[in-house]
Structure formats: C-alpha cells, structure tokens
Coordinates of C-alpha atoms (C1' of nucleotides) in Angstrom, one line a residue:
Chain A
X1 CA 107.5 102.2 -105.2
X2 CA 104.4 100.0 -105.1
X3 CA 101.8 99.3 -107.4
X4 CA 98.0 99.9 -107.3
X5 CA 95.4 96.7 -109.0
X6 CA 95.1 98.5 -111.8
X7 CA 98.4 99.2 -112.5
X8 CA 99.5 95.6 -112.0
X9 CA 96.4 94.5 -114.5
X10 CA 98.1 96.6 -117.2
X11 CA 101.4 95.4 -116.6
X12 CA 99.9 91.4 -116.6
X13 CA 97.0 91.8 -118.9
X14 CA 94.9 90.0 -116.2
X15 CA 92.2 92.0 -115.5
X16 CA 91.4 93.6 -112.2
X17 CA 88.7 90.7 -111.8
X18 CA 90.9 87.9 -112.2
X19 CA 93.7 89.7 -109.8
X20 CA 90.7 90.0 -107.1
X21 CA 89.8 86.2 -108.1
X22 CA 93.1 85.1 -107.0
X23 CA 93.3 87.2 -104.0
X24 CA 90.2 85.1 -103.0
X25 CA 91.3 82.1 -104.3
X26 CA 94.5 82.2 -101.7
X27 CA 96.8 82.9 -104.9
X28 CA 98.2 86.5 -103.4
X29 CA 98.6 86.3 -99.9
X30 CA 101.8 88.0 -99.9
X31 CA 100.2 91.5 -101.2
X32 CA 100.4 93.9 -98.3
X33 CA 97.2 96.7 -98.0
X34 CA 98.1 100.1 -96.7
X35 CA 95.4 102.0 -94.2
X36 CA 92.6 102.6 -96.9
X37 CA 92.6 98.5 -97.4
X38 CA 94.1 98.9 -100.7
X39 CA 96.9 96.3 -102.6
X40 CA 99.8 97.6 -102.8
X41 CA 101.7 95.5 -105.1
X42 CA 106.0 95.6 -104.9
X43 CA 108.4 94.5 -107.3
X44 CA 108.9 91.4 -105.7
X45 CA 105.4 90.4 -105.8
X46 CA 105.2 90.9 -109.4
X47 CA 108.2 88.2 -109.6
X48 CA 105.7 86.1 -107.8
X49 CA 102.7 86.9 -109.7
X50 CA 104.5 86.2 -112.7
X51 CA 105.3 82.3 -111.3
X52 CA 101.9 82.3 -110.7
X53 CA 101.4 83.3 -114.4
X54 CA 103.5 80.5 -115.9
X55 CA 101.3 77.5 -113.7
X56 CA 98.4 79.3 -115.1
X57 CA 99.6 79.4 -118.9
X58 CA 100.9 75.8 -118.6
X59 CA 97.5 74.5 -117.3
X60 CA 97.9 74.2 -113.7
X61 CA 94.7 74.2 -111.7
X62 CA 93.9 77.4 -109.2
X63 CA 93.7 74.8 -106.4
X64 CA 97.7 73.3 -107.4
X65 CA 98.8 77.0 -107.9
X66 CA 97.2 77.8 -104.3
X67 CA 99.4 74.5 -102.6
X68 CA 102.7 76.0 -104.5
X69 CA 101.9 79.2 -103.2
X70 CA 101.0 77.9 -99.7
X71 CA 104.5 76.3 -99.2
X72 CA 106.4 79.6 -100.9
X73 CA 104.6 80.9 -97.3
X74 CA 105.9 78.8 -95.5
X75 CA 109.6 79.4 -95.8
X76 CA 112.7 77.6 -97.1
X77 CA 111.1 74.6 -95.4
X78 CA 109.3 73.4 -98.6
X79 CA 111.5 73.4 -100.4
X80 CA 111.3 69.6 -101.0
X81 CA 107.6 70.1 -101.5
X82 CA 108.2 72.7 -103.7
X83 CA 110.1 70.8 -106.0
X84 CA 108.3 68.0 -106.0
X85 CA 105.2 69.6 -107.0
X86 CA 106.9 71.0 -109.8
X87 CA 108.5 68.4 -110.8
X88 CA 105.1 66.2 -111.6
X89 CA 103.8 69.7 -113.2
X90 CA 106.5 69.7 -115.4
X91 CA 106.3 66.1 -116.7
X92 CA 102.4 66.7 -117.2
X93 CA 103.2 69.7 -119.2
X94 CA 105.4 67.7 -121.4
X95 CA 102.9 65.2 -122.0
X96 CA 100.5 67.6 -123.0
X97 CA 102.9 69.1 -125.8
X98 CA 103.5 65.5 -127.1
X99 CA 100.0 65.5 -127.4
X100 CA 99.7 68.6 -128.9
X101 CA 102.3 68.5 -131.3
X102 CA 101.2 64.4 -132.7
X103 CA 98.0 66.0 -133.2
X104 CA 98.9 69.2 -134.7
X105 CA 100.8 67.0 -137.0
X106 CA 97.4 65.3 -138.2
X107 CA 95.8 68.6 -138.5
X108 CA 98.4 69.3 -140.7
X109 CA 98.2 66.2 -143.0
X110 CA 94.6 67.1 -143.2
X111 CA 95.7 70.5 -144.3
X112 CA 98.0 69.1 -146.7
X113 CA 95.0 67.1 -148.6
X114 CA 92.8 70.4 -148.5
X115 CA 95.8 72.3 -150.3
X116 CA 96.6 70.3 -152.5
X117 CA 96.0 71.3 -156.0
X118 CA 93.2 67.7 -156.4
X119 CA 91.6 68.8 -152.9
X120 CA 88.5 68.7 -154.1
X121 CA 89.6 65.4 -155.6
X122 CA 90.8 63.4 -152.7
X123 CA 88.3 65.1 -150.5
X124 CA 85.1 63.2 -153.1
X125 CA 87.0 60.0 -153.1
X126 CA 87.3 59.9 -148.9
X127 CA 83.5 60.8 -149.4
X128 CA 82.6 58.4 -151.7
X129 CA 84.6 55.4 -149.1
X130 CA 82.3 56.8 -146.4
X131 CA 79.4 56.4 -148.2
X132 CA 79.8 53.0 -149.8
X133 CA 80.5 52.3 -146.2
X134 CA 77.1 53.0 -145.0
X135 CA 75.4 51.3 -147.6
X136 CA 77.0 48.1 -147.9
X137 CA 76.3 47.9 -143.9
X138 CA 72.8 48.9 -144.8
X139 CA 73.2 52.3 -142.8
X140 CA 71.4 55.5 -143.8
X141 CA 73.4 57.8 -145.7
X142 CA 74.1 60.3 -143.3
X143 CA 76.2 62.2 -146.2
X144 CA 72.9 62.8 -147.9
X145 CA 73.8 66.5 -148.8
X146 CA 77.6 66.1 -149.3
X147 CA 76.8 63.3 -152.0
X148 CA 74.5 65.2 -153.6
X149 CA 76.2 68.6 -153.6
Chain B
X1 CA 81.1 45.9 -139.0
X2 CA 79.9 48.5 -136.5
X3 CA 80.7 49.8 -133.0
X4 CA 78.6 50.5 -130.6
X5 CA 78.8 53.7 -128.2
X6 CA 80.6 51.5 -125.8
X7 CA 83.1 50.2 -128.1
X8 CA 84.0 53.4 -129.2
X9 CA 83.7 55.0 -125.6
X10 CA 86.5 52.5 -125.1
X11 CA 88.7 52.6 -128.0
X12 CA 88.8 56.6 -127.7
X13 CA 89.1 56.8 -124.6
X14 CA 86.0 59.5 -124.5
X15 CA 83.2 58.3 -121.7
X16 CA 80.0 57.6 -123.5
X17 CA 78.4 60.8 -121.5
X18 CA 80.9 62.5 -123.8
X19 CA 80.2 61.1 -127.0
X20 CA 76.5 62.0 -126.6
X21 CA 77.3 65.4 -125.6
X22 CA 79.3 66.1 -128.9
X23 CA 76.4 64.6 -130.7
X24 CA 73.9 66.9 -128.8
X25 CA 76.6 69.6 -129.8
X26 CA 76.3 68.4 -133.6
X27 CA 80.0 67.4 -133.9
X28 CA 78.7 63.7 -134.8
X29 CA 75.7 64.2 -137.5
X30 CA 77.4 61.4 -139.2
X31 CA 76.6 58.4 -137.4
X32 CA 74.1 57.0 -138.2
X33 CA 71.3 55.0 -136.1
X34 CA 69.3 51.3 -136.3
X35 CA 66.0 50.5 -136.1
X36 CA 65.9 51.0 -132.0
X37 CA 67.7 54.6 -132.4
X38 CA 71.1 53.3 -131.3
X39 CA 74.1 54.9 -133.1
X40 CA 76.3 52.5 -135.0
X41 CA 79.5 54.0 -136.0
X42 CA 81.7 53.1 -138.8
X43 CA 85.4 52.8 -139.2
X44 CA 84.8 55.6 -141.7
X45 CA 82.6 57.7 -138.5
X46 CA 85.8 56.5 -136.2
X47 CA 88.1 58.3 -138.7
X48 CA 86.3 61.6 -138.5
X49 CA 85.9 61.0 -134.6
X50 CA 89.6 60.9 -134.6
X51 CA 90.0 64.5 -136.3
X52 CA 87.4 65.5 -133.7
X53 CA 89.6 64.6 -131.2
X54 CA 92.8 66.3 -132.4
X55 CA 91.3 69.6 -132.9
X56 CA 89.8 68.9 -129.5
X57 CA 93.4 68.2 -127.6
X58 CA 95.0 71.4 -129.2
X59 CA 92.4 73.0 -128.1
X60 CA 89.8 73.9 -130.6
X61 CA 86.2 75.1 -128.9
X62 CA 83.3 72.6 -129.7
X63 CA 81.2 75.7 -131.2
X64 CA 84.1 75.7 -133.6
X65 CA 84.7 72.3 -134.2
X66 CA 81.0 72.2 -134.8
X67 CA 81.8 74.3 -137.7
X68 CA 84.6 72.1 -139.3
X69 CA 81.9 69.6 -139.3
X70 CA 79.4 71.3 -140.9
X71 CA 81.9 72.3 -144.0
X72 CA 82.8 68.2 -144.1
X73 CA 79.1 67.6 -144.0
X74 CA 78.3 70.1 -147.1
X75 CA 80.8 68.3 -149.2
X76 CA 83.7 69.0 -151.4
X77 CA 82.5 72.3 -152.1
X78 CA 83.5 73.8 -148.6
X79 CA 87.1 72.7 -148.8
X80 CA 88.4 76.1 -148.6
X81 CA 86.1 77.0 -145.8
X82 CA 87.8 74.2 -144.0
X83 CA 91.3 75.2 -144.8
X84 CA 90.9 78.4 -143.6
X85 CA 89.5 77.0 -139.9
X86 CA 92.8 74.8 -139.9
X87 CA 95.1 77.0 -140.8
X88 CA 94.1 79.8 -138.0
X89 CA 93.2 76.9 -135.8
X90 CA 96.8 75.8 -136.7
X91 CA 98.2 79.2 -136.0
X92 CA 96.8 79.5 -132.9
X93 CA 97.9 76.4 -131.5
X94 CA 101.8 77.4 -132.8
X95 CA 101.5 80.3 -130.6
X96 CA 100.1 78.6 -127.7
X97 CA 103.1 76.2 -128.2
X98 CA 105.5 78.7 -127.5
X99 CA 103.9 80.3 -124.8
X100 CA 103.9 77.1 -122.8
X101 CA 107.1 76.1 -123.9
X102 CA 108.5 79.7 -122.6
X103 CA 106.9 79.5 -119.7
X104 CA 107.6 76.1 -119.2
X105 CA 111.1 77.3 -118.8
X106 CA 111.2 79.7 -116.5
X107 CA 109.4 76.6 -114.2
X108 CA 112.7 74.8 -115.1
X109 CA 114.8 77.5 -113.6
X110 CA 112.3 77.5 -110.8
X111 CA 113.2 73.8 -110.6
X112 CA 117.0 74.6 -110.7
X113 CA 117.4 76.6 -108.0
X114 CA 115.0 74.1 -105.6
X115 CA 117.1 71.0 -107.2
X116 CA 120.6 73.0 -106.5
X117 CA 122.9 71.7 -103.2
X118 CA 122.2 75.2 -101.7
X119 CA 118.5 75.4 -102.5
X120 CA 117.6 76.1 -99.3
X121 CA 120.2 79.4 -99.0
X122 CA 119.0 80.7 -102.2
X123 CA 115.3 80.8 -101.3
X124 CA 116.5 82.3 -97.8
X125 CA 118.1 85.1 -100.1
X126 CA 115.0 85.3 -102.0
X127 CA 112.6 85.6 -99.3
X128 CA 115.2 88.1 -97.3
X129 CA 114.7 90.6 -100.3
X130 CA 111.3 90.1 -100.3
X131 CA 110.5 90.8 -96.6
X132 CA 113.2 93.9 -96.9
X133 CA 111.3 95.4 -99.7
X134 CA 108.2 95.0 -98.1
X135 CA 110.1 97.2 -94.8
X136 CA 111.8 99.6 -97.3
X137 CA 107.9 100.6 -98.4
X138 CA 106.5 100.7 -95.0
X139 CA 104.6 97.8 -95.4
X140 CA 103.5 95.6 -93.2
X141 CA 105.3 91.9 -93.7
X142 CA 103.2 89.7 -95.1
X143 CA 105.9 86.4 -95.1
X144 CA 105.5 86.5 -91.2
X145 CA 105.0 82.8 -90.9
X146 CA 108.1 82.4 -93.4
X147 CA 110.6 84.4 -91.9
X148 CA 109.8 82.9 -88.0
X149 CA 110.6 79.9 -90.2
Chain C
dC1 C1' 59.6 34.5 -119.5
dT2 C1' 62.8 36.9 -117.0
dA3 C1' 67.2 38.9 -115.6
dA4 C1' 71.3 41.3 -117.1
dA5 C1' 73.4 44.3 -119.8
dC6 C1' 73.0 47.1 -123.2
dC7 C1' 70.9 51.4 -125.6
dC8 C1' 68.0 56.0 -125.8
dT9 C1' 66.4 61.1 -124.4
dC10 C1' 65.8 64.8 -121.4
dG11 C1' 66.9 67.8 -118.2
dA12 C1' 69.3 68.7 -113.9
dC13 C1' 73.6 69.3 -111.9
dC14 C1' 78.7 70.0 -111.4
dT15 C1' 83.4 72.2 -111.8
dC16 C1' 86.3 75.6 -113.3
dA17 C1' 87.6 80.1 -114.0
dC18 C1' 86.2 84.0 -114.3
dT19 C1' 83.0 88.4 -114.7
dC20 C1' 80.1 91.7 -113.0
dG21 C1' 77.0 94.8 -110.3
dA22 C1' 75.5 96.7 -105.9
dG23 C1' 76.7 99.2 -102.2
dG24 C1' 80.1 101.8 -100.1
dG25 C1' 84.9 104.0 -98.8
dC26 C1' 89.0 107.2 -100.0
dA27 C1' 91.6 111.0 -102.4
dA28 C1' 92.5 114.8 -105.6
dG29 C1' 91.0 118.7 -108.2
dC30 C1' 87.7 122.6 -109.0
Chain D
dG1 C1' 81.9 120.3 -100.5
dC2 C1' 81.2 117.9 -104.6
dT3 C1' 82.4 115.3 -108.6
dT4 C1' 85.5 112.0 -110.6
dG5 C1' 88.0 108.1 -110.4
dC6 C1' 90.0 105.1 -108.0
dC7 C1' 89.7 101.2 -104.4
dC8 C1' 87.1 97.6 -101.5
dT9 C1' 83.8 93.2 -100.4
dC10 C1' 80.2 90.1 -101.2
dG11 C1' 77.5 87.4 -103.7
dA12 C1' 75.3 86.4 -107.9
dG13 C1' 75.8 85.2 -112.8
dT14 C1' 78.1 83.3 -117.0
dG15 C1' 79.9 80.0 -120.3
dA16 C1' 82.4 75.9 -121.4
dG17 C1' 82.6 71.2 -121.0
dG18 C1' 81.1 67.7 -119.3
dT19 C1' 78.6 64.2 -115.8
dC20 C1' 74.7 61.9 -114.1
dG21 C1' 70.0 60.0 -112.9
dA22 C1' 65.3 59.0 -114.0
dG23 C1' 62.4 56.7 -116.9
dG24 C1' 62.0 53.7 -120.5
dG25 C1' 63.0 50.6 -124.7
dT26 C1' 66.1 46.4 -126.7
dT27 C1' 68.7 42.2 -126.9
dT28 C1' 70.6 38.1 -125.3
dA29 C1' 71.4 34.1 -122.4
dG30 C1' 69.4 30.8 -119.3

DNA sequence: CTAAACCCTCGACCTCACTCGAGGGCAAGC
DNA sequence: GCTTGCCCTCGAGTGAGGTCGAGGGTTTAG
C-alpha cells in the first residue's frame, strides 16, 4: 500500500504545495515515483516525514532539516553526525521555551493588572508616570489622546 | 535622562535597523523626538519596548502587536480590548508550547536510539525495513547509496 | 573649521517558507 | 474518445520580517 501527494497532505495537513516544496528543497529524497512520475509515498516514509515534521514545528531551518536528512541517506554512517546535529537542535529548542515561557510570564502579569477589578485604575496611574515623564524631560506628550480620553 | 537609538539598540539587543522598522510599523508612536527629529526614548518608552518584545518572542505578528499598541495608545478606556488580545495571544502561545514540547520529544527518542551502545545496529534495522518495504511495493530503492553503505 | 561619530528618511534589497498558475501528462468512467 | 480529476515541472509571486545604502543633517572634540 503506498500513498498518493494528496493522500499524504490529508494525513499531514501540509498541503500538496509545501510536500512539492520539500521535494525540491532536498527534504524527500527517499519517495520513490512509479512509471507515470508520480510519489508514491510508503509507510516508512511517513515515519520520516513525520521527523521531518517535528524539526519543522520546533523551528529548524529547511536548509538544517535538508543536512539531517542528507546523512539519514547516507547510512548508519552518520550516525555521529546525526546526533550531534540533534543534539545542538535540541539545546536551542530549550532555550527558546525558556524564552517563551519568562515572557509568557510577563504577558501574564500584564494580564493580571488588565483583570483586575482597578484596571482601569492602575492602567491611568502607569499613564500618568509616563507622562510626567515626558514633561519633566521636556518631551512632547506623545500620550496626547490617552491623557485626554 | 534619555536614550538614544543606539543605547537602546544595545540594551535590547534589537539592531537599530530594527527599531526603525517597528517604528515604521507603528509599534513605537510613543517616543518621542528633539528638535533635530532624533527619537529619545524614556525609561517609561523602554518599559513598553520591553512588552514589545515579549509578545514579539512568543510570537505575536507585528500587524498584531501594532494593535496592542494602539489600545495602550487610546488610553484606559481600551483595557478590555487589550485583554482580550492577551488572552488569545496567551492561548495561542500555550498551545504552541505543547506542540514543541511534544515534538520535542519524539527528537529525544530520536536522540536515544543514536546515543544508545548499539546505535548503529538499530538504524541498520531501521533502514533494512525501509529498503524491504520499498521491494515488497515494487518500488524502486531509493536508500541505494545507504544500503551499499 | 573640520573630522568623526552620531542621527534621520526613503526606498531598494534580502531571506525564508511557502503559494500558485501555466502548460502538460495519465487514468477511470460514461 | 472525451471529460474529470488526479499527477507532474517550472518559474513567478507573495508576505513577513528585517537589512542596508545613499544622501543628508547634527553634535562634539581637537
């Protein structure tokens, strides 16, 4: 049983475009054609595609995703390289969630102030402290129509 | 006290070409300018800037950061306005949280079986099935270079 | 008064990751 | 044998998010 483009862009939610992308890209060299020129997907190059899916949802670049693939074709070899590109992917993916999670953590301290029963409160005196900023620097007031709403 | 484009380039982190894209984008209608048209920010402008910046590293679009400024800049009134951005902006990022921390570990297992004493052996394994599936089908073997490996 | 080191705008250019249309081939049903 | 619905390649186009250079003004130190 093999699998036809379409078929596989159901199954991925990656539409046909983006499955013909990567072909070109170097991401799917593994997909066999039958007579007609067609893909003709297998199981075990779902498995792959799905790899391929997990660099892509964890940020790696098409280009990175292409040198992972590129060693996956050339045998039990890389396996070193494989790993080790992995490996740095890995610790840049948990740097990124750090990130992601200190600075969901401020959006949610804003979120806090804007729920608050005194929102509207806190919210005019953090105003108010921007714009006695500007003016005792002698700046514009920038906050023209906040102040005056 | 006031910072310059180049202090702030360099206490953010952002290059200056960047700051004056989000101001061309209107994500910086707060700063205000002196007599020759340079911007001066505040600590007050470096405070928004920072909020800026976290919905930029979770991910937010500038179109829609754009918009969170404009409800700060209308004032108190648009506090609910800006709530509701936050909280699906919030949302969002949640889900893309666990998407990349799924993924992230199906990468790990990736990384156990290169990391395990008999790495090499499994891949073989992996790569046999492969190639064998690709026969079963009548398709033509695509991890040529692999398997001569 | 001049050089160095800033600052400005504007518009062109770049990368990335698609997205799509044109032009054409194949395969099944009526 | 013709329509419908797939499939293909190639190359152009899109949108987001910058990045940069040209041309020109400002500020500061010598």
């Amino acid at each position: 049983m093999t699998y036809s483009i379409k078929d596989v862009s159901e199954r991925t939610g990656l539409s046909i475009y983006t499955l013909r992308y990567y072909d070109k890209q170097g991401l799917l060299p593994f997909v066999a054609r039958n007579s007609a020129g067609y893909r003709e997907f297998t199981d075990g190059d779902l498995l792959l595609l799905h790899t391929i899916c997990c660099l892509k949802n964890t940020g790696m670049k098409i280009s990175d995703i292409r040198r992972y693939i590129d060693f996956v074709m050339e045998g039990p070899s890389s396996v070193a390289h494989r790993r080790a590109l992995l490996e740095s992917h890995r610790a840049a993916v948990q740097k990124q969630l750090v990130l992601v999670r200190n600075n969901l953590k401020e959006i949610d301290a804003k979120l806090a102030i804007y729920s608050a029963p005194d929102a509207a409160a806190k919210v005019s005196q953090e105003l108010q402290a921007a714009v006695g900023e500007k003016t005792r620097l002698g700046l514009a007031n920038t906050f023209e129509k906040a102040s005056a709403a």
